[in-house]
Short mmCIF file of N, CA and C in Angstrom, two decimals:
data_model
loop_
_atom_site.label_atom_id
_atom_site.label_comp_id
_atom_site.label_asym_id
_atom_site.label_seq_id
_atom_site.Cartn_x
_atom_site.Cartn_y
_atom_site.Cartn_z
N UNK A 6 -16.29 -120.96 -84.16
CA UNK A 6 -17.17 -120.80 -85.30
C UNK A 6 -18.60 -121.10 -84.86
N UNK A 7 -19.47 -120.16 -85.12
CA UNK A 7 -20.87 -120.33 -84.73
C UNK A 7 -21.62 -121.11 -85.79
N UNK A 8 -22.66 -121.80 -85.37
CA UNK A 8 -23.49 -122.52 -86.32
C UNK A 8 -24.81 -121.78 -86.46
N UNK A 9 -25.25 -121.66 -87.68
CA UNK A 9 -26.49 -120.97 -88.00
C UNK A 9 -27.42 -121.93 -88.74
N UNK A 10 -27.74 -123.06 -88.12
CA UNK A 10 -28.51 -124.09 -88.81
C UNK A 10 -29.92 -123.59 -89.16
N UNK A 11 -30.63 -123.05 -88.20
CA UNK A 11 -31.99 -122.57 -88.44
C UNK A 11 -32.00 -121.43 -89.44
N UNK A 12 -31.07 -120.51 -89.28
CA UNK A 12 -30.99 -119.36 -90.17
C UNK A 12 -30.66 -119.79 -91.60
N UNK A 13 -29.79 -120.79 -91.72
CA UNK A 13 -29.42 -121.31 -93.04
C UNK A 13 -30.64 -121.92 -93.74
N UNK A 14 -31.42 -122.67 -92.98
CA UNK A 14 -32.61 -123.30 -93.56
C UNK A 14 -33.63 -122.24 -93.98
N UNK A 15 -33.83 -121.24 -93.12
CA UNK A 15 -34.77 -120.16 -93.47
C UNK A 15 -34.33 -119.44 -94.74
N UNK A 16 -33.05 -119.13 -94.83
CA UNK A 16 -32.53 -118.43 -96.00
C UNK A 16 -32.63 -119.30 -97.25
N UNK A 17 -32.36 -120.59 -97.12
CA UNK A 17 -32.44 -121.49 -98.27
C UNK A 17 -33.88 -121.63 -98.76
N UNK A 18 -34.82 -121.80 -97.84
CA UNK A 18 -36.23 -121.91 -98.23
C UNK A 18 -36.68 -120.60 -98.88
N UNK A 19 -36.26 -119.46 -98.31
CA UNK A 19 -36.60 -118.17 -98.91
C UNK A 19 -36.03 -118.02 -100.31
N UNK A 20 -34.81 -118.52 -100.52
CA UNK A 20 -34.19 -118.43 -101.84
C UNK A 20 -34.91 -119.33 -102.85
N UNK A 21 -35.32 -120.51 -102.41
CA UNK A 21 -36.04 -121.41 -103.31
C UNK A 21 -37.40 -120.81 -103.68
N UNK A 22 -38.10 -120.29 -102.69
CA UNK A 22 -39.38 -119.62 -102.97
C UNK A 22 -39.15 -118.42 -103.87
N UNK A 23 -38.06 -117.68 -103.63
CA UNK A 23 -37.73 -116.52 -104.45
C UNK A 23 -37.43 -116.90 -105.89
N UNK A 24 -36.78 -118.05 -106.10
CA UNK A 24 -36.49 -118.50 -107.46
C UNK A 24 -37.77 -118.85 -108.20
N UNK A 25 -38.68 -119.55 -107.51
CA UNK A 25 -39.96 -119.88 -108.13
C UNK A 25 -40.76 -118.60 -108.40
N UNK A 26 -40.76 -117.69 -107.43
CA UNK A 26 -41.48 -116.42 -107.61
C UNK A 26 -40.88 -115.62 -108.76
N UNK A 27 -39.55 -115.69 -108.93
CA UNK A 27 -38.92 -114.98 -110.04
C UNK A 27 -39.44 -115.48 -111.38
N UNK A 28 -39.58 -116.79 -111.52
CA UNK A 28 -40.09 -117.35 -112.77
C UNK A 28 -41.52 -116.86 -113.02
N UNK A 29 -42.34 -116.86 -111.97
CA UNK A 29 -43.72 -116.37 -112.10
C UNK A 29 -43.72 -114.89 -112.46
N UNK A 30 -42.90 -114.11 -111.78
CA UNK A 30 -42.83 -112.66 -112.06
C UNK A 30 -42.33 -112.42 -113.48
N UNK A 31 -41.37 -113.22 -113.91
CA UNK A 31 -40.84 -113.06 -115.27
C UNK A 31 -41.93 -113.31 -116.30
N UNK A 32 -42.68 -114.39 -116.15
CA UNK A 32 -43.72 -114.72 -117.13
C UNK A 32 -44.83 -113.68 -117.10
N UNK A 33 -45.35 -113.39 -115.91
CA UNK A 33 -46.45 -112.42 -115.80
C UNK A 33 -45.98 -111.03 -116.20
N UNK A 34 -44.77 -110.66 -115.79
CA UNK A 34 -44.23 -109.35 -116.15
C UNK A 34 -44.04 -109.17 -117.63
N UNK A 35 -43.59 -110.22 -118.30
CA UNK A 35 -43.42 -110.14 -119.75
C UNK A 35 -44.77 -110.01 -120.46
N UNK A 36 -45.78 -110.73 -119.96
CA UNK A 36 -47.11 -110.64 -120.58
C UNK A 36 -47.68 -109.23 -120.40
N UNK A 37 -47.68 -108.74 -119.15
CA UNK A 37 -48.22 -107.41 -118.91
C UNK A 37 -47.34 -106.33 -119.54
N UNK A 38 -46.03 -106.56 -119.58
CA UNK A 38 -45.14 -105.60 -120.24
C UNK A 38 -45.41 -105.50 -121.72
N UNK A 39 -45.66 -106.64 -122.36
CA UNK A 39 -45.97 -106.63 -123.78
C UNK A 39 -47.31 -105.94 -124.03
N UNK A 40 -48.30 -106.23 -123.18
CA UNK A 40 -49.59 -105.57 -123.32
C UNK A 40 -49.47 -104.06 -123.10
N UNK A 41 -48.64 -103.69 -122.11
CA UNK A 41 -48.42 -102.27 -121.85
C UNK A 41 -47.69 -101.58 -122.98
N UNK A 42 -46.74 -102.28 -123.60
CA UNK A 42 -46.00 -101.70 -124.72
C UNK A 42 -46.91 -101.50 -125.93
N UNK A 43 -47.84 -102.44 -126.14
CA UNK A 43 -48.77 -102.29 -127.26
C UNK A 43 -49.75 -101.15 -127.01
N UNK A 44 -50.08 -100.95 -125.75
CA UNK A 44 -51.01 -99.89 -125.39
C UNK A 44 -50.34 -98.54 -125.18
N UNK A 45 -49.04 -98.50 -125.26
CA UNK A 45 -48.31 -97.24 -125.11
C UNK A 45 -48.05 -96.84 -123.68
N UNK A 46 -48.15 -97.77 -122.72
CA UNK A 46 -47.92 -97.46 -121.32
C UNK A 46 -46.49 -97.83 -120.93
N UNK A 47 -45.61 -96.85 -120.93
CA UNK A 47 -44.22 -97.10 -120.58
C UNK A 47 -44.03 -97.38 -119.10
N UNK A 48 -44.90 -96.83 -118.26
CA UNK A 48 -44.80 -97.05 -116.82
C UNK A 48 -45.06 -98.50 -116.45
N UNK A 49 -45.96 -99.14 -117.14
CA UNK A 49 -46.25 -100.54 -116.88
C UNK A 49 -45.07 -101.43 -117.25
N UNK A 50 -44.45 -101.12 -118.36
CA UNK A 50 -43.27 -101.87 -118.81
C UNK A 50 -42.13 -101.66 -117.82
N UNK A 51 -41.92 -100.43 -117.39
CA UNK A 51 -40.83 -100.13 -116.47
C UNK A 51 -41.03 -100.82 -115.13
N UNK A 52 -42.26 -100.82 -114.60
CA UNK A 52 -42.49 -101.47 -113.31
C UNK A 52 -42.28 -102.98 -113.41
N UNK A 53 -42.67 -103.57 -114.51
CA UNK A 53 -42.46 -105.01 -114.70
C UNK A 53 -40.97 -105.33 -114.78
N UNK A 54 -40.20 -104.51 -115.51
CA UNK A 54 -38.77 -104.74 -115.65
C UNK A 54 -38.06 -104.57 -114.31
N UNK A 55 -38.42 -103.54 -113.56
CA UNK A 55 -37.81 -103.31 -112.25
C UNK A 55 -38.12 -104.47 -111.31
N UNK A 56 -39.35 -104.94 -111.30
CA UNK A 56 -39.73 -106.07 -110.45
C UNK A 56 -38.96 -107.32 -110.82
N UNK A 57 -38.78 -107.57 -112.11
CA UNK A 57 -38.04 -108.74 -112.57
C UNK A 57 -36.58 -108.67 -112.14
N UNK A 58 -35.95 -107.52 -112.31
CA UNK A 58 -34.53 -107.37 -111.96
C UNK A 58 -34.33 -107.51 -110.46
N UNK A 59 -35.17 -106.84 -109.67
CA UNK A 59 -35.00 -106.91 -108.22
C UNK A 59 -35.29 -108.31 -107.69
N UNK A 60 -36.25 -109.02 -108.27
CA UNK A 60 -36.54 -110.39 -107.85
C UNK A 60 -35.35 -111.31 -108.16
N UNK A 61 -34.74 -111.11 -109.32
CA UNK A 61 -33.58 -111.91 -109.71
C UNK A 61 -32.41 -111.69 -108.74
N UNK A 62 -32.09 -110.44 -108.48
CA UNK A 62 -30.98 -110.13 -107.58
C UNK A 62 -31.29 -110.63 -106.17
N UNK A 63 -32.53 -110.53 -105.76
CA UNK A 63 -32.93 -110.95 -104.43
C UNK A 63 -32.71 -112.44 -104.22
N UNK A 64 -33.16 -113.28 -105.14
CA UNK A 64 -32.99 -114.71 -104.90
C UNK A 64 -31.54 -115.16 -105.08
N UNK A 65 -30.77 -114.47 -105.91
CA UNK A 65 -29.35 -114.79 -106.01
C UNK A 65 -28.64 -114.47 -104.70
N UNK A 66 -28.95 -113.30 -104.13
CA UNK A 66 -28.36 -112.94 -102.84
C UNK A 66 -28.83 -113.88 -101.73
N UNK A 67 -30.04 -114.41 -101.86
CA UNK A 67 -30.52 -115.39 -100.89
C UNK A 67 -29.67 -116.65 -100.89
N UNK A 68 -29.30 -117.12 -102.07
CA UNK A 68 -28.43 -118.29 -102.15
C UNK A 68 -27.02 -117.96 -101.65
N UNK A 69 -26.53 -116.75 -101.91
CA UNK A 69 -25.22 -116.34 -101.41
C UNK A 69 -25.24 -116.30 -99.88
N UNK A 70 -26.31 -115.75 -99.31
CA UNK A 70 -26.44 -115.69 -97.86
C UNK A 70 -26.47 -117.09 -97.26
N UNK A 71 -27.15 -118.01 -97.92
CA UNK A 71 -27.19 -119.39 -97.43
C UNK A 71 -25.79 -120.00 -97.42
N UNK A 72 -25.03 -119.75 -98.46
CA UNK A 72 -23.66 -120.26 -98.51
C UNK A 72 -22.78 -119.68 -97.42
N UNK A 73 -22.92 -118.39 -97.16
CA UNK A 73 -22.14 -117.75 -96.10
C UNK A 73 -22.53 -118.31 -94.73
N UNK A 74 -23.83 -118.52 -94.52
CA UNK A 74 -24.28 -119.05 -93.23
C UNK A 74 -23.84 -120.50 -93.05
N UNK A 75 -23.74 -121.24 -94.14
CA UNK A 75 -23.27 -122.62 -94.06
C UNK A 75 -21.82 -122.67 -93.59
N UNK A 76 -21.04 -121.65 -93.98
CA UNK A 76 -19.65 -121.56 -93.54
C UNK A 76 -19.52 -120.97 -92.15
N UNK A 77 -20.63 -120.49 -91.57
CA UNK A 77 -20.60 -119.91 -90.23
C UNK A 77 -20.23 -118.44 -90.21
N UNK A 78 -20.34 -117.77 -91.34
CA UNK A 78 -19.99 -116.35 -91.40
C UNK A 78 -21.20 -115.49 -91.08
N UNK A 79 -21.00 -114.51 -90.21
CA UNK A 79 -22.09 -113.63 -89.80
C UNK A 79 -22.51 -112.68 -90.92
N UNK A 80 -21.66 -112.47 -91.90
CA UNK A 80 -22.00 -111.57 -93.01
C UNK A 80 -23.18 -112.11 -93.82
N UNK A 81 -23.46 -113.41 -93.70
CA UNK A 81 -24.63 -113.98 -94.37
C UNK A 81 -25.92 -113.36 -93.88
N UNK A 82 -25.96 -112.94 -92.62
CA UNK A 82 -27.15 -112.28 -92.08
C UNK A 82 -27.39 -110.93 -92.73
N UNK A 83 -26.32 -110.19 -92.95
CA UNK A 83 -26.44 -108.88 -93.60
C UNK A 83 -26.90 -109.06 -95.05
N UNK A 84 -26.35 -110.05 -95.72
CA UNK A 84 -26.74 -110.32 -97.10
C UNK A 84 -28.20 -110.75 -97.16
N UNK A 85 -28.65 -111.53 -96.17
CA UNK A 85 -30.05 -111.95 -96.13
C UNK A 85 -30.98 -110.75 -95.95
N UNK A 86 -30.59 -109.79 -95.14
CA UNK A 86 -31.41 -108.59 -94.95
C UNK A 86 -31.44 -107.76 -96.23
N UNK A 87 -30.32 -107.67 -96.93
CA UNK A 87 -30.29 -106.95 -98.21
C UNK A 87 -31.21 -107.66 -99.21
N UNK A 88 -31.17 -108.99 -99.23
CA UNK A 88 -32.06 -109.75 -100.12
C UNK A 88 -33.52 -109.49 -99.75
N UNK A 89 -33.81 -109.36 -98.45
CA UNK A 89 -35.18 -109.08 -98.01
C UNK A 89 -35.65 -107.71 -98.50
N UNK A 90 -34.77 -106.73 -98.42
CA UNK A 90 -35.13 -105.38 -98.88
C UNK A 90 -35.39 -105.38 -100.38
N UNK A 91 -34.55 -106.07 -101.14
CA UNK A 91 -34.75 -106.14 -102.59
C UNK A 91 -36.04 -106.89 -102.94
N UNK A 92 -36.34 -107.94 -102.18
CA UNK A 92 -37.59 -108.68 -102.41
C UNK A 92 -38.79 -107.79 -102.10
N UNK A 93 -38.69 -106.98 -101.05
CA UNK A 93 -39.78 -106.07 -100.71
C UNK A 93 -39.99 -105.03 -101.79
N UNK A 94 -38.90 -104.48 -102.32
CA UNK A 94 -39.02 -103.49 -103.40
C UNK A 94 -39.66 -104.12 -104.63
N UNK A 95 -39.22 -105.33 -105.00
CA UNK A 95 -39.81 -106.03 -106.15
C UNK A 95 -41.28 -106.32 -105.90
N UNK A 96 -41.62 -106.65 -104.67
CA UNK A 96 -43.01 -106.94 -104.31
C UNK A 96 -43.88 -105.70 -104.45
N UNK A 97 -43.38 -104.57 -103.99
CA UNK A 97 -44.15 -103.33 -104.05
C UNK A 97 -44.28 -102.83 -105.48
N UNK A 98 -43.17 -102.82 -106.22
CA UNK A 98 -43.19 -102.28 -107.58
C UNK A 98 -44.05 -103.13 -108.51
N UNK A 99 -43.94 -104.45 -108.38
CA UNK A 99 -44.67 -105.31 -109.30
C UNK A 99 -45.82 -106.05 -108.66
N UNK A 100 -46.44 -105.46 -107.65
CA UNK A 100 -47.46 -106.19 -106.87
C UNK A 100 -48.58 -106.73 -107.74
N UNK A 101 -49.14 -105.90 -108.61
CA UNK A 101 -50.29 -106.32 -109.41
C UNK A 101 -49.86 -106.77 -110.81
N UNK A 102 -49.09 -105.93 -111.49
CA UNK A 102 -48.82 -106.18 -112.90
C UNK A 102 -47.66 -107.13 -113.16
N UNK A 103 -46.98 -107.59 -112.11
CA UNK A 103 -45.91 -108.56 -112.31
C UNK A 103 -45.98 -109.68 -111.27
N UNK A 104 -47.09 -109.82 -110.58
CA UNK A 104 -47.28 -110.85 -109.56
C UNK A 104 -46.23 -110.75 -108.47
N UNK A 105 -45.87 -109.54 -108.08
CA UNK A 105 -44.87 -109.33 -107.05
C UNK A 105 -45.27 -109.86 -105.69
N UNK A 106 -46.56 -110.05 -105.49
CA UNK A 106 -47.04 -110.57 -104.21
C UNK A 106 -46.49 -111.97 -103.92
N UNK A 107 -45.97 -112.66 -104.93
CA UNK A 107 -45.40 -113.99 -104.70
C UNK A 107 -44.11 -113.94 -103.89
N UNK A 108 -43.52 -112.76 -103.72
CA UNK A 108 -42.28 -112.61 -102.97
C UNK A 108 -42.50 -112.33 -101.49
N UNK A 109 -43.72 -112.26 -101.03
CA UNK A 109 -43.98 -111.92 -99.63
C UNK A 109 -43.36 -112.95 -98.69
N UNK A 110 -43.54 -114.24 -98.97
CA UNK A 110 -42.97 -115.28 -98.11
C UNK A 110 -41.45 -115.24 -98.13
N UNK A 111 -40.88 -115.01 -99.29
CA UNK A 111 -39.43 -114.92 -99.41
C UNK A 111 -38.89 -113.76 -98.59
N UNK A 112 -39.56 -112.62 -98.67
CA UNK A 112 -39.16 -111.45 -97.89
C UNK A 112 -39.17 -111.76 -96.40
N UNK A 113 -40.23 -112.39 -95.93
CA UNK A 113 -40.35 -112.69 -94.51
C UNK A 113 -39.26 -113.66 -94.05
N UNK A 114 -38.96 -114.66 -94.86
CA UNK A 114 -37.94 -115.64 -94.47
C UNK A 114 -36.54 -115.03 -94.46
N UNK A 115 -36.21 -114.22 -95.47
CA UNK A 115 -34.91 -113.55 -95.49
C UNK A 115 -34.75 -112.64 -94.28
N UNK A 116 -35.78 -111.85 -94.02
CA UNK A 116 -35.70 -110.90 -92.92
C UNK A 116 -35.56 -111.63 -91.58
N UNK A 117 -36.32 -112.68 -91.39
CA UNK A 117 -36.23 -113.44 -90.15
C UNK A 117 -34.84 -114.05 -89.97
N UNK A 118 -34.32 -114.65 -91.03
CA UNK A 118 -32.98 -115.25 -90.96
C UNK A 118 -31.92 -114.19 -90.66
N UNK A 119 -31.99 -113.07 -91.33
CA UNK A 119 -31.00 -112.01 -91.12
C UNK A 119 -31.04 -111.45 -89.71
N UNK A 120 -32.23 -111.22 -89.19
CA UNK A 120 -32.35 -110.68 -87.83
C UNK A 120 -31.87 -111.71 -86.81
N UNK A 121 -32.20 -112.99 -87.04
CA UNK A 121 -31.74 -114.03 -86.11
C UNK A 121 -30.22 -114.12 -86.08
N UNK A 122 -29.58 -113.99 -87.22
CA UNK A 122 -28.11 -114.05 -87.26
C UNK A 122 -27.51 -112.87 -86.53
N UNK A 123 -28.02 -111.67 -86.80
CA UNK A 123 -27.44 -110.48 -86.19
C UNK A 123 -27.75 -110.37 -84.70
N UNK A 124 -28.84 -110.99 -84.26
CA UNK A 124 -29.22 -110.92 -82.84
C UNK A 124 -28.57 -112.02 -82.01
N UNK A 125 -28.00 -113.02 -82.65
CA UNK A 125 -27.41 -114.14 -81.93
C UNK A 125 -26.15 -113.69 -81.20
N UNK A 126 -26.09 -114.01 -79.91
CA UNK A 126 -24.92 -113.65 -79.12
C UNK A 126 -23.93 -114.81 -79.13
N UNK A 127 -22.68 -114.46 -79.02
CA UNK A 127 -21.64 -115.48 -78.96
C UNK A 127 -21.75 -116.21 -77.62
N UNK A 128 -21.49 -117.51 -77.61
CA UNK A 128 -21.56 -118.24 -76.34
C UNK A 128 -20.50 -117.73 -75.37
N UNK A 129 -20.86 -117.71 -74.10
CA UNK A 129 -19.95 -117.20 -73.06
C UNK A 129 -18.77 -118.15 -72.90
N UNK A 130 -17.61 -117.58 -72.73
CA UNK A 130 -16.40 -118.37 -72.52
C UNK A 130 -16.27 -118.70 -71.04
N UNK A 131 -15.83 -119.89 -70.76
CA UNK A 131 -15.61 -120.27 -69.37
C UNK A 131 -14.37 -119.54 -68.84
N UNK A 132 -14.43 -119.09 -67.58
CA UNK A 132 -13.25 -118.40 -67.03
C UNK A 132 -12.07 -119.37 -66.90
N UNK A 133 -10.88 -118.87 -67.12
CA UNK A 133 -9.70 -119.78 -67.03
C UNK A 133 -9.51 -120.26 -65.59
N UNK A 134 -9.18 -121.51 -65.46
CA UNK A 134 -8.93 -122.08 -64.14
C UNK A 134 -7.43 -122.13 -63.89
N UNK A 135 -7.07 -121.98 -62.64
CA UNK A 135 -5.65 -121.99 -62.31
C UNK A 135 -5.21 -123.31 -61.78
#
C-alpha cells in the first residue's frame, strides 16, 4: 500500500479552500443572479447557477479524493483531477459575476495532487535471494 501524505494534504487544503470559495460564490452569485433576474438578463442568472453547482461538486469531490488518498487508493488522484476540472469550469463561468476567481488556488492544488499521485512510481521490489 502506497502512502500519499503530501498529495492528501494538498487535496485537503484544496477542498477546504474550495468550500470557503463555494460560500463566497454562493453569496455573490445569488446577489448578481437576483440583480440579473430583475434586469431581465437570463444569461447572468445561468452563469451564476452553473458556477455555484460546479463549485459545490468540485469541493465535494475534493473531500472524496482526500478520503481515497488517506486509504492509499490511487483512484483519489483521478478524482482530484476531475475536481480540478470542475473548479476550472466554475472559475471560468463565474469569474466576474459569481467571484469564480476564488477557486484558482483550489484548482491548482487539486491538479497538483492528482498529477503527483498518477506520476508516482511504485517502489522497486528487491530481487528474491536464494
